[in-house]
Coordinates of C-alpha atoms and ligand atoms in Angstrom, one line a residue:
M112 CA 15.0 -8.9 -33.2
A113 CA 15.5 -6.0 -35.6
S114 CA 18.1 -3.4 -34.7
S115 CA 17.0 -0.2 -33.0
K116 CA 17.7 1.6 -36.3
T117 CA 15.3 -0.4 -38.4
R118 CA 12.7 -1.2 -35.8
Q119 CA 9.5 0.7 -36.0
K120 CA 8.6 2.8 -33.0
V121 CA 5.6 1.6 -31.0
G122 CA 2.8 4.2 -30.8
V123 CA 1.5 5.0 -27.4
G124 CA -1.3 7.1 -26.0
L125 CA -1.3 8.4 -22.4
L126 CA -4.3 8.8 -20.1
G127 CA -3.2 11.1 -17.3
S128 CA -0.9 14.1 -16.8
G129 CA -0.5 14.1 -13.0
V130 CA 2.7 13.2 -11.2
V131 CA 3.2 9.9 -13.0
G132 CA 1.8 11.1 -16.4
E133 CA 4.1 14.1 -16.4
A134 CA 7.1 12.0 -15.4
I135 CA 6.3 9.7 -18.4
Q136 CA 6.2 12.8 -20.7
D137 CA 9.5 14.0 -19.2
I138 CA 11.2 10.8 -20.2
L139 CA 9.7 10.6 -23.6
F140 CA 10.1 14.3 -24.6
H141 CA 13.6 14.9 -23.2
E142 CA 16.7 14.0 -25.2
P143 CA 15.8 10.6 -26.6
R144 CA 18.0 8.0 -25.1
G145 CA 17.8 4.3 -24.3
A146 CA 14.4 2.6 -24.3
A147 CA 12.6 5.9 -24.9
T148 CA 13.7 6.1 -28.5
E149 CA 11.5 3.0 -29.2
I150 CA 8.4 4.7 -28.1
E151 CA 6.4 7.5 -29.7
L152 CA 3.8 9.3 -27.7
H153 CA 0.9 10.4 -30.0
K154 CA -1.7 11.7 -27.6
I155 CA -2.2 12.7 -24.0
Y156 CA -5.6 12.9 -22.2
T157 CA -6.0 15.2 -19.3
R158 CA -9.1 17.1 -18.2
N159 CA -7.5 20.4 -17.9
P160 CA -4.4 20.6 -20.2
T161 CA -3.8 24.4 -19.7
G162 CA -0.9 24.9 -17.3
K163 CA 0.4 21.4 -17.7
K164 CA 4.2 21.4 -18.0
W165 CA 4.4 20.1 -21.6
H166 CA 1.2 21.7 -22.9
A167 CA 3.0 25.0 -23.9
R168 CA 5.4 23.1 -26.1
R169 CA 3.3 20.2 -27.3
A170 CA -0.3 21.5 -27.2
A171 CA -1.3 19.5 -30.3
L172 CA -0.8 16.3 -28.4
F173 CA -3.2 17.1 -25.7
A174 CA -6.8 16.0 -25.7
T175 CA -9.7 16.6 -23.3
K176 CA -11.5 13.3 -24.1
A177 CA -9.9 10.0 -23.3
E178 CA -11.6 8.5 -26.4
E179 CA -9.4 10.7 -28.6
V180 CA -6.4 9.0 -27.2
I181 CA -7.8 5.4 -27.1
D182 CA -9.3 5.6 -30.6
D183 CA -6.3 7.2 -32.3
P184 CA -5.2 4.6 -34.9
R185 CA -1.5 5.3 -34.3
V186 CA -1.9 4.3 -30.7
E187 CA -1.0 0.6 -30.2
I188 CA -0.6 0.7 -26.4
V189 CA -2.7 2.8 -24.0
I190 CA -1.0 3.9 -20.8
E191 CA -3.5 4.5 -18.0
S192 CA -2.0 6.6 -15.2
L193 CA -5.0 8.5 -14.0
G194 CA -5.5 9.4 -10.4
H195 CA -8.9 9.2 -8.8
Q196 CA -10.4 11.5 -6.1
E197 CA -13.7 9.7 -5.9
P198 CA -14.4 5.9 -6.0
T199 CA -17.0 6.5 -8.8
E200 CA -14.2 7.7 -11.1
L201 CA -12.7 4.2 -11.1
A202 CA -15.6 2.8 -13.1
A203 CA -14.9 5.4 -15.8
F204 CA -11.2 4.5 -15.8
R205 CA -12.1 0.8 -16.1
D206 CA -14.3 1.7 -19.1
Y207 CA -11.2 3.4 -20.8
I208 CA -9.2 0.2 -20.3
L209 CA -12.0 -2.0 -21.6
R210 CA -12.4 0.3 -24.6
A211 CA -8.7 0.1 -25.4
L212 CA -8.8 -3.7 -25.3
E213 CA -11.9 -3.9 -27.4
K214 CA -10.1 -1.7 -30.0
G215 CA -7.3 -4.3 -30.1
K216 CA -4.8 -2.3 -28.0
S217 CA -2.7 -3.5 -25.1
V218 CA -2.8 -1.6 -21.9
V219 CA 0.0 -0.6 -19.4
T220 CA -1.3 0.8 -16.1
S221 CA 0.0 2.2 -12.9
D222 CA -3.6 2.3 -11.5
K223 CA -3.7 -0.4 -8.8
A224 CA -7.1 0.8 -7.6
V225 CA -8.8 0.0 -10.9
L226 CA -7.1 -3.4 -11.2
A227 CA -7.9 -4.3 -7.6
R228 CA -11.6 -3.5 -8.1
Y229 CA -12.2 -4.5 -11.7
G230 CA -9.3 -6.9 -12.5
K231 CA -11.4 -9.9 -13.2
E232 CA -13.4 -8.1 -15.8
I233 CA -10.4 -6.5 -17.3
W234 CA -8.5 -9.8 -17.7
A235 CA -11.6 -11.4 -19.2
A236 CA -11.7 -8.5 -21.8
A237 CA -8.0 -8.9 -22.4
E238 CA -8.4 -12.6 -23.1
K239 CA -11.3 -11.9 -25.4
S240 CA -9.4 -9.4 -27.4
G241 CA -6.1 -11.3 -27.3
R242 CA -4.2 -8.3 -25.9
Q243 CA -2.1 -7.7 -22.8
V244 CA -2.5 -5.8 -19.6
R245 CA 0.7 -5.1 -17.8
F246 CA 0.9 -3.5 -14.3
E247 CA 4.4 -3.6 -13.0
A248 CA 4.1 0.1 -11.8
C249 CA 1.0 -0.8 -9.7
V250 CA 3.1 -2.3 -6.8
G251 CA 6.2 -1.0 -5.3
G252 CA 6.8 1.9 -7.7
G253 CA 9.9 1.2 -9.6
I254 CA 10.6 -2.2 -7.9
P255 CA 10.2 -5.1 -10.5
I256 CA 8.1 -7.2 -8.2
I257 CA 5.4 -8.4 -10.5
R258 CA 8.0 -9.6 -13.1
S259 CA 10.1 -11.2 -10.3
L260 CA 7.1 -13.1 -8.9
S261 CA 5.6 -14.2 -12.1
E262 CA 8.8 -14.9 -14.1
S263 CA 11.8 -15.4 -11.8
F264 CA 9.8 -17.2 -9.1
A265 CA 7.5 -19.0 -11.5
V266 CA 8.4 -22.4 -10.1
E267 CA 8.5 -21.4 -6.4
E268 CA 6.0 -22.5 -3.8
P269 CA 5.0 -19.2 -2.4
E270 CA 4.8 -19.1 1.4
A271 CA 4.6 -15.4 2.1
V272 CA 4.8 -12.1 0.3
F273 CA 4.8 -9.0 2.6
G274 CA 6.4 -5.7 3.1
I275 CA 6.3 -1.9 2.9
V276 CA 4.3 -1.0 -0.1
N277 CA 3.1 2.5 0.6
G278 CA 5.7 5.2 0.3
T279 CA 3.5 7.9 1.8
C280 CA 2.8 6.0 5.0
N281 CA 6.4 4.9 5.3
Y282 CA 7.6 8.5 4.8
I283 CA 5.1 9.8 7.4
L284 CA 6.1 7.2 10.0
S285 CA 9.8 7.7 9.4
Q286 CA 9.5 11.5 9.7
M287 CA 7.4 11.1 12.9
E288 CA 10.0 8.8 14.4
K289 CA 13.3 10.3 13.2
G290 CA 12.4 13.8 11.9
G291 CA 10.4 14.8 14.9
K292 CA 7.5 15.8 12.6
T293 CA 3.8 15.6 13.5
Y294 CA 1.6 13.4 11.4
G295 CA 0.1 16.4 9.6
E296 CA 3.4 18.0 8.8
A297 CA 4.8 14.7 7.4
L298 CA 1.7 14.1 5.3
K299 CA 2.0 17.5 3.8
E300 CA 5.6 16.9 2.9
A301 CA 4.8 13.5 1.3
Q302 CA 2.2 15.3 -0.9
Q303 CA 4.7 18.0 -1.9
R304 CA 7.2 15.3 -2.9
G305 CA 4.6 13.7 -5.2
Y306 CA 4.4 10.4 -3.2
A307 CA 0.7 10.7 -2.2
E308 CA -2.3 9.6 -4.2
T309 CA -4.6 12.2 -5.8
N310 CA -6.7 11.7 -2.7
P311 CA -4.2 11.0 0.1
A312 CA -6.9 9.4 2.3
A313 CA -6.2 6.3 0.2
D314 CA -2.6 6.2 1.5
V315 CA -3.2 6.8 5.1
D316 CA -6.3 4.7 5.5
G317 CA -4.4 1.7 4.0
S318 CA -6.6 1.3 0.9
D319 CA -3.7 2.1 -1.5
A320 CA -1.6 -0.6 0.2
E321 CA -4.6 -2.9 0.2
A322 CA -5.0 -2.5 -3.6
K323 CA -1.3 -3.4 -4.0
L324 CA -1.6 -6.4 -1.6
L325 CA -4.6 -7.7 -3.5
L326 CA -2.5 -7.7 -6.7
L327 CA 0.4 -9.4 -4.9
S328 CA -2.0 -12.0 -3.4
R329 CA -3.5 -12.7 -6.8
V330 CA -0.1 -13.2 -8.4
A331 CA 1.4 -15.2 -5.5
F332 CA -1.6 -17.2 -4.3
G333 CA -4.2 -17.0 -7.0
L334 CA -6.6 -15.2 -4.6
E335 CA -9.3 -13.1 -6.1
I336 CA -10.2 -10.7 -3.3
Q337 CA -12.4 -7.6 -3.7
P338 CA -11.2 -4.3 -2.0
G339 CA -12.8 -4.0 1.5
A340 CA -12.8 -7.8 2.1
I341 CA -9.6 -8.0 4.1
W342 CA -8.5 -6.7 7.5
R343 CA -7.1 -3.2 6.9
K344 CA -5.9 -0.6 9.4
G345 CA -4.5 2.8 8.5
I346 CA -1.8 4.8 10.2
E347 CA -4.0 7.8 11.1
Q348 CA -4.2 6.7 14.8
I349 CA -0.4 6.5 15.2
H350 CA 0.9 9.3 17.5
A351 CA 4.5 10.2 18.4
V352 CA 3.9 8.5 21.8
D353 CA 3.6 5.1 20.1
F354 CA 7.2 5.5 18.9
R355 CA 8.3 6.1 22.4
Y356 CA 6.6 2.9 23.6
A357 CA 8.0 1.1 20.5
A358 CA 11.5 2.2 21.4
R359 CA 11.0 1.5 25.1
T360 CA 14.0 -0.8 25.3
G361 CA 15.4 0.5 22.0
A362 CA 13.9 -2.7 20.5
S363 CA 11.2 -1.8 18.0
T364 CA 9.7 0.7 15.6
I365 CA 6.4 1.0 13.8
K366 CA 5.9 0.2 10.1
Q367 CA 2.9 -0.2 8.0
L368 CA 3.0 -3.7 6.4
A369 CA 0.9 -5.4 3.8
V370 CA 1.0 -9.1 4.4
A371 CA -0.1 -12.3 2.6
K372 CA 1.1 -15.4 4.4
R373 CA 0.1 -18.9 3.8
N374 CA -1.2 -21.1 6.7
G375 CA -2.0 -24.5 5.1
A376 CA -4.9 -24.1 2.7
S377 CA -5.6 -20.6 3.7
V378 CA -3.8 -17.3 3.5
E379 CA -3.6 -14.5 6.1
V380 CA -4.1 -11.3 4.2
F381 CA -4.0 -7.9 5.9
V382 CA -2.7 -4.3 5.9
S383 CA -1.8 -2.8 9.3
P384 CA 0.8 -0.8 11.2
V385 CA 2.9 -3.3 13.1
L386 CA 5.4 -3.2 15.9
L387 CA 8.6 -4.4 14.3
A388 CA 11.8 -5.5 16.0
R389 CA 14.7 -3.1 15.2
D390 CA 16.8 -6.1 14.0
N391 CA 14.3 -6.9 11.3
L392 CA 15.7 -5.5 8.0
L393 CA 12.4 -3.8 7.2
A394 CA 13.0 -1.6 10.3
D395 CA 15.7 0.2 8.3
I396 CA 13.5 1.0 5.3
D397 CA 12.8 4.7 5.6
G398 CA 11.2 7.5 3.7
A399 CA 9.3 6.6 0.5
T400 CA 11.4 3.5 -0.1
N401 CA 9.4 0.3 -0.4
A402 CA 10.6 -3.2 0.4
I403 CA 8.8 -6.4 -0.6
C404 CA 9.8 -9.7 1.0
F405 CA 9.1 -13.1 -0.5
A406 CA 9.4 -16.6 1.1
G407 CA 9.2 -19.6 -1.1
G408 CA 9.2 -23.3 -0.1
R409 CA 11.9 -24.2 -2.6
S410 CA 14.3 -21.5 -1.4
G411 CA 13.4 -21.7 2.3
G412 CA 16.1 -24.2 3.2
A413 CA 18.7 -21.4 3.4
R414 CA 16.4 -19.0 5.4
G415 CA 17.7 -19.7 8.8
G416 CA 15.9 -17.6 11.4
R417 CA 14.8 -14.9 8.9
D418 CA 11.1 -14.4 7.9
C419 CA 11.8 -14.5 4.1
D420 CA 14.2 -15.5 1.4
Y421 CA 14.2 -12.5 -0.9
V422 CA 13.9 -8.8 -0.4
L423 CA 13.4 -6.4 -3.2
V424 CA 14.0 -2.8 -2.2
G425 CA 13.6 0.4 -4.2
P426 CA 11.8 3.7 -4.7
G427 CA 8.1 2.9 -4.1
A428 CA 6.5 6.2 -4.9
G429 CA 7.1 9.4 -6.9
G430 CA 6.8 10.1 -10.6
G431 CA 10.3 9.1 -11.8
P432 CA 10.4 5.5 -10.5
T433 CA 6.7 4.8 -11.4
A434 CA 7.2 6.2 -14.9
V435 CA 10.3 4.0 -15.3
A436 CA 8.2 0.9 -14.4
V437 CA 5.4 1.9 -16.8
L438 CA 7.8 2.5 -19.7
G439 CA 9.6 -0.7 -18.8
D440 CA 6.3 -2.5 -19.5
V441 CA 5.8 -0.6 -22.7
Y442 CA 9.3 -1.4 -23.8
E443 CA 8.8 -5.1 -23.1
L444 CA 5.6 -5.0 -25.1
A445 CA 7.4 -3.2 -27.9
R446 CA 10.1 -5.8 -28.0
G447 CA 7.8 -8.7 -28.0
G448 CA 5.0 -7.1 -30.0
P449 CA 2.1 -5.6 -28.1
N450 CA -0.3 -8.4 -29.1
G451 CA -0.9 -11.9 -27.7
F452 CA -2.9 -12.5 -24.5
R453 CA -0.6 -13.9 -21.8
G454 CA -3.2 -14.4 -19.0
F455 CA -2.9 -13.3 -15.5
P456 CA 0.5 -14.3 -14.1
N457 CA -0.5 -16.6 -11.2
L458 CA 1.9 -18.8 -9.3
V459 CA -0.9 -20.8 -7.7
A460 CA -4.1 -21.5 -9.7
P461 CA -7.1 -19.4 -8.6
G462 CA -9.5 -21.4 -6.3
T463 CA -6.7 -23.5 -4.7
L464 CA -6.3 -21.4 -1.5
S465 CA -8.8 -19.3 0.5
V466 CA -8.5 -16.2 2.6
Q467 CA -8.3 -16.8 6.4
P468 CA -11.2 -15.0 8.1
E469 CA -9.7 -11.9 9.8
D470 CA -11.2 -12.8 13.2
E471 CA -9.1 -16.0 13.2
I472 CA -5.8 -14.3 12.6
K473 CA -3.6 -15.1 15.6
G474 CA -0.6 -13.3 17.1
S475 CA 0.7 -10.8 19.6
F476 CA -0.8 -7.4 19.9
Y477 CA 0.1 -3.9 21.1
I478 CA -2.8 -1.9 22.6
R479 CA -2.2 1.8 23.6
F480 CA -4.6 3.4 26.0
I481 CA -5.1 7.0 27.0
V482 CA -7.1 7.2 30.2
K483 CA -8.3 9.7 32.8
D484 CA -6.0 8.7 35.6
R485 CA -7.4 7.2 38.7
A486 CA -6.8 4.1 40.8
G487 CA -7.9 0.6 39.7
I488 CA -7.8 1.1 35.9
V489 CA -5.2 -1.5 35.1
G490 CA -6.9 -3.9 37.5
D491 CA -10.2 -3.4 35.8
I492 CA -8.7 -4.0 32.3
G493 CA -6.8 -7.0 33.6
Q494 CA -9.9 -8.6 35.2
T495 CA -12.1 -7.9 32.1
F496 CA -9.5 -9.4 29.7
G497 CA -9.0 -12.4 32.1
R498 CA -12.7 -13.1 32.1
L499 CA -12.6 -13.3 28.3
H500 CA -9.5 -15.6 28.5
V501 CA -7.3 -13.0 26.8
N502 CA -3.8 -13.4 28.0
I503 CA -2.0 -10.1 28.9
S504 CA 1.7 -10.4 28.3
E505 CA 3.1 -7.1 29.5
I506 CA 2.1 -3.7 30.8
W507 CA 4.3 -0.8 29.8
Q508 CA 4.0 2.6 31.5
L509 CA 6.6 5.3 30.8
K510 CA 7.1 8.6 32.4
H511 CA 5.6 11.3 30.3
S512 CA 6.6 15.0 30.3
E513 CA 4.0 17.8 30.6
E514 CA 4.9 18.6 26.9
E515 CA 4.0 15.1 25.8
R516 CA 0.8 15.0 27.7
R517 CA -0.1 18.4 26.2
S518 CA 0.6 17.1 22.7
L519 CA -1.8 14.2 23.4
T520 CA -4.6 16.4 24.8
Q521 CA -4.2 18.7 21.7
S522 CA -4.1 15.8 19.2
Y523 CA -7.2 14.2 20.6
S524 CA -9.0 17.5 21.5
L525 CA -9.3 16.3 25.1
K526 CA -10.9 18.7 27.7
E527 CA -8.8 17.2 30.5
K528 CA -5.7 19.0 31.8
P529 CA -2.4 17.4 30.6
S530 CA -1.7 16.3 34.2
E531 CA -5.0 14.3 34.4
I532 CA -4.3 12.0 31.5
L533 CA -2.2 8.8 31.3
P534 CA -1.0 6.8 28.3
F535 CA 0.0 3.2 28.8
V536 CA 0.4 0.1 26.7
I537 CA -0.7 -3.5 27.2
T538 CA 0.6 -6.3 25.0
L539 CA -1.2 -9.6 24.4
E540 CA 0.2 -12.9 23.4
N541 CA -1.3 -15.7 21.4
A542 CA -4.6 -13.9 20.9
T543 CA -6.9 -13.8 17.9
V544 CA -8.2 -10.7 16.3
R545 CA -11.7 -11.8 17.5
Q546 CA -10.5 -12.0 21.1
M547 CA -8.8 -8.7 20.8
R548 CA -11.9 -7.0 19.5
E549 CA -14.2 -8.6 22.1
A550 CA -11.9 -7.5 24.9
L551 CA -11.8 -3.9 23.6
D552 CA -15.6 -3.9 23.1
S553 CA -16.1 -4.9 26.7
I554 CA -14.2 -1.9 28.1
R555 CA -14.9 0.8 25.4
D556 CA -17.6 2.5 27.4
R557 CA -15.7 2.8 30.7
D558 CA -15.6 6.3 32.0
Y559 CA -11.8 6.4 32.2
I560 CA -11.3 5.6 28.5
L561 CA -10.6 9.0 26.8
V562 CA -9.5 7.9 23.4
E563 CA -10.4 4.8 21.4
P564 CA -7.6 2.3 22.2
V565 CA -5.0 2.0 19.3
W566 CA -4.0 -1.6 18.6
F567 CA -2.0 -3.4 16.0
P568 CA 0.0 -6.6 15.7
I569 CA 3.5 -7.3 17.0
W570 CA 5.3 -8.7 13.9
G571 CA 7.0 -12.0 14.0
T572 CA 5.5 -13.2 17.3
K573 CA 2.6 -15.4 18.2
Ligands
HSE246 N1 0.7 6.9 -3.1 C1 1.5 5.7 -3.4 C2 2.5 5.6 -2.3 C3 2.3 6.0 -4.7 O1 2.7 6.5 -1.4 O2 3.2 4.5 -2.2 C4 2.8 4.7 -5.3 O3 1.8 3.8 -5.6

């Protein structure tokens, strides 16, 4: 390899000047040091450059058409770090990536939504053009998970990859539990800190975590899944009262997990909040930190009672870490030459495993009810679940202060007085998602049900 003094700089073009795009510019335009000295940024596309941080000093670099960046002959690598508001924008972003590949440029992206939706097409185009698409920044922010899975664990037999992959949700849940914040306050803070997507609905409804999980599932298990095809639950329904029930015996908390777990020839793939035991190490991952666990057949001998062999922890959201991951990919391309198709990095060949139908996923579940209090409710739920052969494990009912009940009536805009409502929790053991849904369908219309029951899995139990 040539020394850094003699090596030519690699020319890059940047699509996007939002939180991530601006952090990339900060690294490349500040005092050159380390890897950044190898990279020359020639053009930046953003729809409205005026007012952007670096526009005043580097106006000539800014373009209002993506094609000006992609087609610039000095640009060898195109970085795509655009944020979408509407799903329709994703098709335009895909077209930018395809155009770059057609023009013989490699692509580095932090845009998991585009890869999750159009990955197959994009890799076919990369193969045709003989160029690379790198996407380390798409999953886990600055955590080098794609490289770890595809290179360090290349000979592993993947059993599970799971963890906390959305910093915004983790920040909101941590702030609700430990900071005493409401859901709305915590979400606003996550946006101010630059963790949230351009449209934060993608964070809280689980679709950002889903896009990341689809990439992880593709790398680890060769699964080619389209967004919307897996079981996905957001965190919008979680209320402070759920943390009280979780902590009932000081035993658990609530975390949003993305999970891909092999069961024979099929893989359980879902995104959901889960009730997580306090002694699970993921329970201590707070704020925007992400943590991704990996279990492999060859390493599993030393696992003991734990649910994985490796845990990669790091900043999962925010401009700085994501920009570091993007530029790490650029630097890797620059060192090895940006050319040469390397294929999608699968540990298991596509077509070997299938996705387990969500209705068949089996486990223990937490269901939180808010009812208009009267005699016979628990009996009615118990009898109905019993008729459907759904096994109730426990019933938890805490004492609730007037203040807590008021907060619930306000959150759910209930017309009942705080003294008339009653929250309680039922847990199920050894139930399938299908049984769970059938049981809830059968009581949904009861006059005592004030709020759609909130349910999610209890992690690590069957
Ligand atoms: N909105 C994402 C998150 C950013 O909160 O994790 C990183 O992909």
